[in-house]
Coordinates of C-alpha atoms and ligand atoms in Angstrom, one line a residue:
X11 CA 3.1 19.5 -12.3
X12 CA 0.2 18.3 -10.2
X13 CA -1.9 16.8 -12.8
X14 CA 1.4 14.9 -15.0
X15 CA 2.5 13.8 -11.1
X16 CA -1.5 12.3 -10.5
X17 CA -0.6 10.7 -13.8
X18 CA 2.1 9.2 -12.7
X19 CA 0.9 8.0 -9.8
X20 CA -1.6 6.4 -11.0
X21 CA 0.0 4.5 -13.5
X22 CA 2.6 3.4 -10.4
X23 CA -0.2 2.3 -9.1
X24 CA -1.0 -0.3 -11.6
X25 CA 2.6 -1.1 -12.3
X26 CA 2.6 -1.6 -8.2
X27 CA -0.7 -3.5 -8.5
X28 CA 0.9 -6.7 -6.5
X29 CA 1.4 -3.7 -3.6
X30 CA -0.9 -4.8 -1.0
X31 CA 0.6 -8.4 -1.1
X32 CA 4.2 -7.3 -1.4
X33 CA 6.4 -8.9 1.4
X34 CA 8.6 -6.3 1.3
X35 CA 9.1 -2.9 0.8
X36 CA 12.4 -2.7 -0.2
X37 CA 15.0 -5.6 -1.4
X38 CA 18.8 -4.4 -1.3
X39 CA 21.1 -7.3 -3.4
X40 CA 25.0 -6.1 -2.2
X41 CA 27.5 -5.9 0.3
X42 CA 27.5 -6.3 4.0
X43 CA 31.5 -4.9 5.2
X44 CA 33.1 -4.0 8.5
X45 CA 34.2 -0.7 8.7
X46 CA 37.9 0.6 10.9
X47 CA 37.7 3.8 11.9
X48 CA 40.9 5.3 13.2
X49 CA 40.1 9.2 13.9
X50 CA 42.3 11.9 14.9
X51 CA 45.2 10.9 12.1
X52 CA 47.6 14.0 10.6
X53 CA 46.7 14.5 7.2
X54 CA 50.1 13.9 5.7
X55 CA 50.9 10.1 6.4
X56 CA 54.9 9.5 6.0
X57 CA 56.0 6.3 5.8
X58 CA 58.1 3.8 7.7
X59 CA 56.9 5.6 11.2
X60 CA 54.3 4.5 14.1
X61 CA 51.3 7.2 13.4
X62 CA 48.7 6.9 16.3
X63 CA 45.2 7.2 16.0
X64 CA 43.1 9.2 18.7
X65 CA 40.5 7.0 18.4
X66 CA 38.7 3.8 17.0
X67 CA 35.5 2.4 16.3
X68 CA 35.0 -1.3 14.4
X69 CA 31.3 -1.1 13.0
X70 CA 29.0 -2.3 10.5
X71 CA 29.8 -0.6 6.9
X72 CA 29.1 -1.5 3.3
X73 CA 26.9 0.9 1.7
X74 CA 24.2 -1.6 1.1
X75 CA 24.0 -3.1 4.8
X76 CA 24.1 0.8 6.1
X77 CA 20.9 1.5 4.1
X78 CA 19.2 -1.9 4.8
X79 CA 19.7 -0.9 8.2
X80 CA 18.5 1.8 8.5
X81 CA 15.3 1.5 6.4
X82 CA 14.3 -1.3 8.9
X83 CA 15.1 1.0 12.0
X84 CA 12.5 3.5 10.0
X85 CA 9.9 0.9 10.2
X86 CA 10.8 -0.3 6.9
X87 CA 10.1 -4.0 5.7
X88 CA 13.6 -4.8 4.4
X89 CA 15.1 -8.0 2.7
X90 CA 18.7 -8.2 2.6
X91 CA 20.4 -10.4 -0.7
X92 CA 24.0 -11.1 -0.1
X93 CA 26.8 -13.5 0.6
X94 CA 28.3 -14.3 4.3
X95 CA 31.7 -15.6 5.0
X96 CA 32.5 -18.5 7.3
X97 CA 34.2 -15.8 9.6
X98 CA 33.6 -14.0 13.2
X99 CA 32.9 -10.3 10.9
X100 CA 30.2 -12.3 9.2
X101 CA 28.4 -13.2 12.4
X102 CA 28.8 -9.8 13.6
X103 CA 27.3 -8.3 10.6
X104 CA 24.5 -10.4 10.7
X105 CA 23.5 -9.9 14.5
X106 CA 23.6 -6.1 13.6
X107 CA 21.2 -6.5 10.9
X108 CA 19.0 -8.7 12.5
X109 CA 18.7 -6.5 15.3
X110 CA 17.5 -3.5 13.4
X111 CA 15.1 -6.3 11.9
X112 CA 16.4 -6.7 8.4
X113 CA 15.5 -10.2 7.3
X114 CA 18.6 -12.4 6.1
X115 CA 16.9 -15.8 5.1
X116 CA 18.0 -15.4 1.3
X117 CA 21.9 -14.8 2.7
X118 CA 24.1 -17.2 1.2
X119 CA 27.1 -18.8 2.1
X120 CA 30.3 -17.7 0.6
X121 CA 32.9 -19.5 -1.2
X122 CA 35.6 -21.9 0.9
X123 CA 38.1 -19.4 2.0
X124 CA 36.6 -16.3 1.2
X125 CA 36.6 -13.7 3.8
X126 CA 34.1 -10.8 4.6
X127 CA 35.0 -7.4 3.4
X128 CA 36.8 -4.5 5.2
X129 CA 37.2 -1.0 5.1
X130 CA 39.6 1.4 7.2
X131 CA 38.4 4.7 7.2
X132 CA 41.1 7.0 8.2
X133 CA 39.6 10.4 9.7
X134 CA 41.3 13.2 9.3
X135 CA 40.4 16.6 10.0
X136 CA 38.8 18.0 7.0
X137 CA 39.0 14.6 4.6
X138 CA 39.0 11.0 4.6
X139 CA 41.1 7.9 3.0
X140 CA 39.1 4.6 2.5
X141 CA 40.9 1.1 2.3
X142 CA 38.9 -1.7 1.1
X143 CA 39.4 -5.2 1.1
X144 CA 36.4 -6.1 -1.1
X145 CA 36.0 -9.9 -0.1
X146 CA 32.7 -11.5 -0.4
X147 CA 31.3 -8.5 -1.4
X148 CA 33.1 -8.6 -5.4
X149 CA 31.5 -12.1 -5.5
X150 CA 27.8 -11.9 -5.2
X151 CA 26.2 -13.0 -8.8
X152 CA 22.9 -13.0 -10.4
X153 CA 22.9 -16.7 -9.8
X154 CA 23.0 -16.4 -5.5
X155 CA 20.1 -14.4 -6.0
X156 CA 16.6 -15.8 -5.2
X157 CA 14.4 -13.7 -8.0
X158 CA 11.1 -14.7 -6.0
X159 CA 12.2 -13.7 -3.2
X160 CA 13.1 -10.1 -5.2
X161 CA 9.9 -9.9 -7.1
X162 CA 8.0 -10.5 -3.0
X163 CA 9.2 -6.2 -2.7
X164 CA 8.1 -2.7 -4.0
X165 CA 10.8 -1.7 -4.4
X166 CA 15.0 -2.9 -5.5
X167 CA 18.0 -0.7 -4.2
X168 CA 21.3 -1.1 -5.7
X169 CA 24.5 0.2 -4.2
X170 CA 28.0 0.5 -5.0
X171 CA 27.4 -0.5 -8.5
X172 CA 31.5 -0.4 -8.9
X173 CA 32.4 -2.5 -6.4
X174 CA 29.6 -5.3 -7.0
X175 CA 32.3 -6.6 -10.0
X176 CA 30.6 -10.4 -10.4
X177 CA 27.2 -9.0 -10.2
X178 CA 27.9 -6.2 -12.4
X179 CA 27.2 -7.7 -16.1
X180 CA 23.9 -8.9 -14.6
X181 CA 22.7 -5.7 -13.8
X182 CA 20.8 -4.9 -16.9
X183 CA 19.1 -8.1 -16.7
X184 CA 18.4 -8.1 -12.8
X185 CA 16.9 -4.3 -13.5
X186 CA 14.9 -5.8 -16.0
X187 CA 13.4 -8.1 -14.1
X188 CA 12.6 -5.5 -11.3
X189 CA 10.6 -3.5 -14.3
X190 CA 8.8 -6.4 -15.2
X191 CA 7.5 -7.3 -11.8
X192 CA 6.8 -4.0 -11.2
X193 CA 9.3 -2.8 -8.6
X194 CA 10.7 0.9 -8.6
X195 CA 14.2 0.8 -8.3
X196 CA 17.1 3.3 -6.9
X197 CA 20.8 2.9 -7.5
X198 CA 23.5 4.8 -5.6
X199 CA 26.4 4.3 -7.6
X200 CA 29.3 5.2 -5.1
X201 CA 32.6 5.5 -6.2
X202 CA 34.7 3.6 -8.9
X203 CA 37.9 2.5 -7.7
X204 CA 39.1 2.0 -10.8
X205 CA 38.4 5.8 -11.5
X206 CA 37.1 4.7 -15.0
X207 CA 33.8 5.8 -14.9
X208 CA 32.9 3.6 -17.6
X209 CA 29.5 3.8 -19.1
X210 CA 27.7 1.0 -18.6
X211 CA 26.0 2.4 -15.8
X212 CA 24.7 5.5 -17.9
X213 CA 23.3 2.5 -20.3
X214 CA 21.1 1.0 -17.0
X215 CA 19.3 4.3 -16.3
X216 CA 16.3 3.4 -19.0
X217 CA 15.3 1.0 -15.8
X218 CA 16.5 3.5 -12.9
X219 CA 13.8 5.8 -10.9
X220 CA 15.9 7.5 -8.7
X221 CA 19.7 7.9 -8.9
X222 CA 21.9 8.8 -5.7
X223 CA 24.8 10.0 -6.5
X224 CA 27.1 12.3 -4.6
X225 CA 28.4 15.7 -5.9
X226 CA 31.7 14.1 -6.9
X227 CA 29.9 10.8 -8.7
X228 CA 27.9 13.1 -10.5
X229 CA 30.6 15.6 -12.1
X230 CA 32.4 11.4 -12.9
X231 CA 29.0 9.8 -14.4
X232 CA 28.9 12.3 -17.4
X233 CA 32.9 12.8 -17.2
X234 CA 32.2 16.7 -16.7
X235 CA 34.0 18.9 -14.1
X236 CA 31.1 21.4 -14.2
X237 CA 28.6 20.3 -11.6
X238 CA 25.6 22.4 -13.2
X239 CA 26.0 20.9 -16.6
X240 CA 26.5 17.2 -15.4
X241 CA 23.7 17.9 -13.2
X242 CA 21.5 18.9 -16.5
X243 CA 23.2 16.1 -18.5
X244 CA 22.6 13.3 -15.8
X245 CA 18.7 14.5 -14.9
X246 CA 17.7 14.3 -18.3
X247 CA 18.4 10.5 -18.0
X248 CA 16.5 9.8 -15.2
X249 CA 12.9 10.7 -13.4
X250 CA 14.3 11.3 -10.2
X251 CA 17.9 12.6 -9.8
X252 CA 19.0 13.3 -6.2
X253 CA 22.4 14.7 -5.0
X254 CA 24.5 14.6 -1.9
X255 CA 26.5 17.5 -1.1
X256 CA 28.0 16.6 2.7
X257 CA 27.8 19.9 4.6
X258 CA 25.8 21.8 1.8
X259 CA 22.7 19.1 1.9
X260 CA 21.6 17.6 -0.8
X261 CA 20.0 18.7 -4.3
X262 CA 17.0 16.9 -6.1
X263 CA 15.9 17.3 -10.1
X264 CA 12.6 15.9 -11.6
X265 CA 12.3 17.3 -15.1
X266 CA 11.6 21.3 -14.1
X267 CA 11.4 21.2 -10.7
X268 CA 14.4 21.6 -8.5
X269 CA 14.9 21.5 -4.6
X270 CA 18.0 22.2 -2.6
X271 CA 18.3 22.1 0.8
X272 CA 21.0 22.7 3.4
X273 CA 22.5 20.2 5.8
X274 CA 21.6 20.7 9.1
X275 CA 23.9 21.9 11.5
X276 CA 24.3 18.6 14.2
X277 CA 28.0 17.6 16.4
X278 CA 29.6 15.2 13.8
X279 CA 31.6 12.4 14.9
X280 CA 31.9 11.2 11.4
X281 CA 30.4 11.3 7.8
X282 CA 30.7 7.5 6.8
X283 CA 28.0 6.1 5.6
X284 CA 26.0 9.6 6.1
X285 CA 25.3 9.0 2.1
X286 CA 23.4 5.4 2.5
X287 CA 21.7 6.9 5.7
X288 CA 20.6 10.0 3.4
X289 CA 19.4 7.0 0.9
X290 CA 17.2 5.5 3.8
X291 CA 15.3 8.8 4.5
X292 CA 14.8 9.6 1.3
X293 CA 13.3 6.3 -0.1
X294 CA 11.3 6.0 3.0
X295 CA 9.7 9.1 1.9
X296 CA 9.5 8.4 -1.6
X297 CA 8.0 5.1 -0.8
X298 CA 5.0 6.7 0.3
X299 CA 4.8 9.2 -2.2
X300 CA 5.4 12.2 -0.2
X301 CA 6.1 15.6 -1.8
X302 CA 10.0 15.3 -3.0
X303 CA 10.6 18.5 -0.4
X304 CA 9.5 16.2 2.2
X305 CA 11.9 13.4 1.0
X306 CA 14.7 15.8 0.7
X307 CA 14.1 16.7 4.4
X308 CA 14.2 13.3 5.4
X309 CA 17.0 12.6 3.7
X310 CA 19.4 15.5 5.5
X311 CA 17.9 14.6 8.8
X312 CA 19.3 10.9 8.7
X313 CA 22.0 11.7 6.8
X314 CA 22.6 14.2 9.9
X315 CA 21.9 11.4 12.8
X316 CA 24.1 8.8 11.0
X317 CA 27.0 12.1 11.6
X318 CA 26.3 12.0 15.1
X319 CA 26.8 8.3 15.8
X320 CA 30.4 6.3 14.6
X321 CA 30.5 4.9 11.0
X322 CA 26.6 4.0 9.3
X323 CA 24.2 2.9 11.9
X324 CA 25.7 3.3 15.2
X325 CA 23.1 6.0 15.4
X326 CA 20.7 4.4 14.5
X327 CA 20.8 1.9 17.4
X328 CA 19.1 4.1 19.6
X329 CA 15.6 4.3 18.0
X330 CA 14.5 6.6 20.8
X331 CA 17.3 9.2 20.5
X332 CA 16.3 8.8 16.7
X333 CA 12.6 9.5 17.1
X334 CA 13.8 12.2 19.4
X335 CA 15.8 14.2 16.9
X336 CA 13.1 13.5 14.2
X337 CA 10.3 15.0 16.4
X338 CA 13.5 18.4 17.1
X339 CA 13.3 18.5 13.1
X340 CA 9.5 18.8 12.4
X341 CA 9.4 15.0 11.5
X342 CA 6.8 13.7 13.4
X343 CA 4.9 11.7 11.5
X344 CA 7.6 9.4 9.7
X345 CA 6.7 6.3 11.5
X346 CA 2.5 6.8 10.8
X347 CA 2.3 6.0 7.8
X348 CA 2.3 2.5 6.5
X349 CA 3.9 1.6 2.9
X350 CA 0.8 -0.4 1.5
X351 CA -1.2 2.7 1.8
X352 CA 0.7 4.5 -0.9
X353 CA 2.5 4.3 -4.6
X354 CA 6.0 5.8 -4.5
X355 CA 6.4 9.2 -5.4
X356 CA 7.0 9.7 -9.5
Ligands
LIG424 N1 28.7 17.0 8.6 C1 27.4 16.9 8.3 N2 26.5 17.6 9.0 C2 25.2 17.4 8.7 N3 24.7 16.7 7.7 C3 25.6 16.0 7.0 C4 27.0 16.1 7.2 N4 27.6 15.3 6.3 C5 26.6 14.7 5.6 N5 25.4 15.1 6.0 C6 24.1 14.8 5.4 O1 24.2 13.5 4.8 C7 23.9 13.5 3.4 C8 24.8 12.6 2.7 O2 26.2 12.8 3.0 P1 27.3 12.8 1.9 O3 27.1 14.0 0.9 O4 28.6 12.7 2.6 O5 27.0 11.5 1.1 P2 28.1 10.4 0.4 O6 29.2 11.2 -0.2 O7 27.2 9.6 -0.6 O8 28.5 9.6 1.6 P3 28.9 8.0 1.8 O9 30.3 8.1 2.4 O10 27.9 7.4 2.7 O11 28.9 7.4 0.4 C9 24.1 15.0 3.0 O12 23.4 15.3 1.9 C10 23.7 15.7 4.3 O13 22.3 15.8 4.3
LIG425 MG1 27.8 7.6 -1.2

């Protein structure tokens, strides 16, 4: 494994060869939402009555902004390609990302009248209902994309693949383009509303280097209820398969080798956005081509903070508390190592 890894790297190397002049280190093209959380709601939801919520919290979501975020608050340099109403959410949004030091100077205006996203999360005790009002977020093309801008990063996350509907048929094309400038590229493919499934995202993973699916996306990718087998099925089609398992941790497959680790055990407020937070570990890790362990480590520790904080990145605001529970987990030396120095881990 050492030797075919050296390999690897080395040839990541040359595809990376723009590395030391890269802008960025990561690009993320998608959606920017705010997210309602009502906690402390009954399971069973009847109709026509007044239910009340024990508690609320309006923060940033969208599974894209949640993992821009975050990379930045890891020391991360992060470009952010989306669209921005005309509305009071948008300028929210944007504050939030700026503040973790995202940059949004290729975010474009929206369409007259259209409105920024919204999701309300309904907490209940052991499982969650998600309402989305897509807005802006279905209407981001290939066209509101500034490709230069793009090609300026090491590497090109996607996110909710399903719910990115305009940008969707550009995908191949926009991957393409990331292989050719020689940008790794990750794709988290979230749920599909439509419960479809359809395969055109199995077709894009010729130009994928890590997929992040959860457990359930997973067992819906190959349309297979046995986890094992789709897990087999899926890792065959991609270098780097990693998989989110909530409470059990997460799971990662590169051809023969195989690590699982547990969750760790942290006071949860919530688990929104705990997936994209995972993302941000892990591809800070994998950025710098350390051991896939290491990244899976990484992974369940911010998947873990983002659980301790309300929605995404409420967590995440306190950089101190942050290095603090790094430093509890063994993580010491996240922040000391600069991208530039390294090719991502293959
Ligand atoms: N309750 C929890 N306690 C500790 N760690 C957690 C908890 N929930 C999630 N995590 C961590 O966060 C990671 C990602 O969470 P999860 O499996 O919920 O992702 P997801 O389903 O993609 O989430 P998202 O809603 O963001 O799409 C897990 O692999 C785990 O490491
Ligand atoms: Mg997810």
């Amino acid at each position: 494994m050492a030797v075919s890894r050296a390999h690897a790297r080395r040839a990541n190397l040359k595809r990376n060869s723009g590395a030391f002049v890269k802008r960025f280190d990561v690009v993320i093209a998608g959606e920017a939402n705010m997210d309602l959380l009502l906690y402390g709601l009954p399971e069973a939801l009847p109709t026509d009555r007044e239910l009340l919520a024990e508690g609320m919290q309006f923060v940033l979501g969208g599974s894209s902004a949640i993992t821009a975020h975050n990379l930045a608050v890891l020391g991360n340099r992060v470009g952010f390609l989306s669209l921005a109403a005309d509305d009071v959410f948008a300028q929210f949004w944007r504050a939030q990302m700026e503040n973790a030091g995202v940059d949004l100077s290729r975010v474009t205006a929206a369409g007259a009248g259209m409105t920024t996203g919204v999701s309300v999360l309904l907490q209940h005790a052991q499982s969650r209902r998600t309402l989305t009002w897509s807005g802006a977020t279905a209407a981001l093309r290939l066209a509101d994309l500034d490709l230069d801008y793009l090609a300026a990063a090491r590497h090109f996350h996607l996110s909710s693949y399903f719910l990115q509907s305009e940008l969707r048929p550009d995908v191949p094309a926009l991957l393409r383009f990331c292989r050719e400038r020689g940008l790794t590229v990750s794709l988290d493919p979230n749920d599909d509303p439509s419960g479809k499934w359809s395969g055109d995202l199995l077709d894009l993973l010729g130009y994928v280097d890590v997929l992040m699916p959860n457990e359930r996306e997973v067992c819906c990718l190959v349309h297979d209820d046995d986890f094992e087998r789709a897990i087999e099925t899926l890792s065959r089609r991609v270098p780097l398969l990693v998989v989110k398992r909530g409470r059990q941790g997460a799971l990662a497959v590169r051809e023969e080798e195989r690590i699982a680790l547990p969750a760790l055990s942290v006071e949860s407020i919530d688990a929104v956005g705990a997936g994209d937070s995972f993302n941000a570990g892990f591809l800070h890790g994998y950025l710098r081509g350390w051991e896939m362990e290491r990244c899976v480590r990484l992974g369940n520790c911010t998947g873990a903070f983002s659980t301790m904080g309300a929605g995404g990145t409420q967590a995440f605001h306190d950089r101190a508390a942050l290095a603090q529970f790094l430093v509890s987990q063994d993580e010491r030396s996240f922040r000391d190592e600069p991208v530039e120095a390294h090719s991502p881990l293959q």
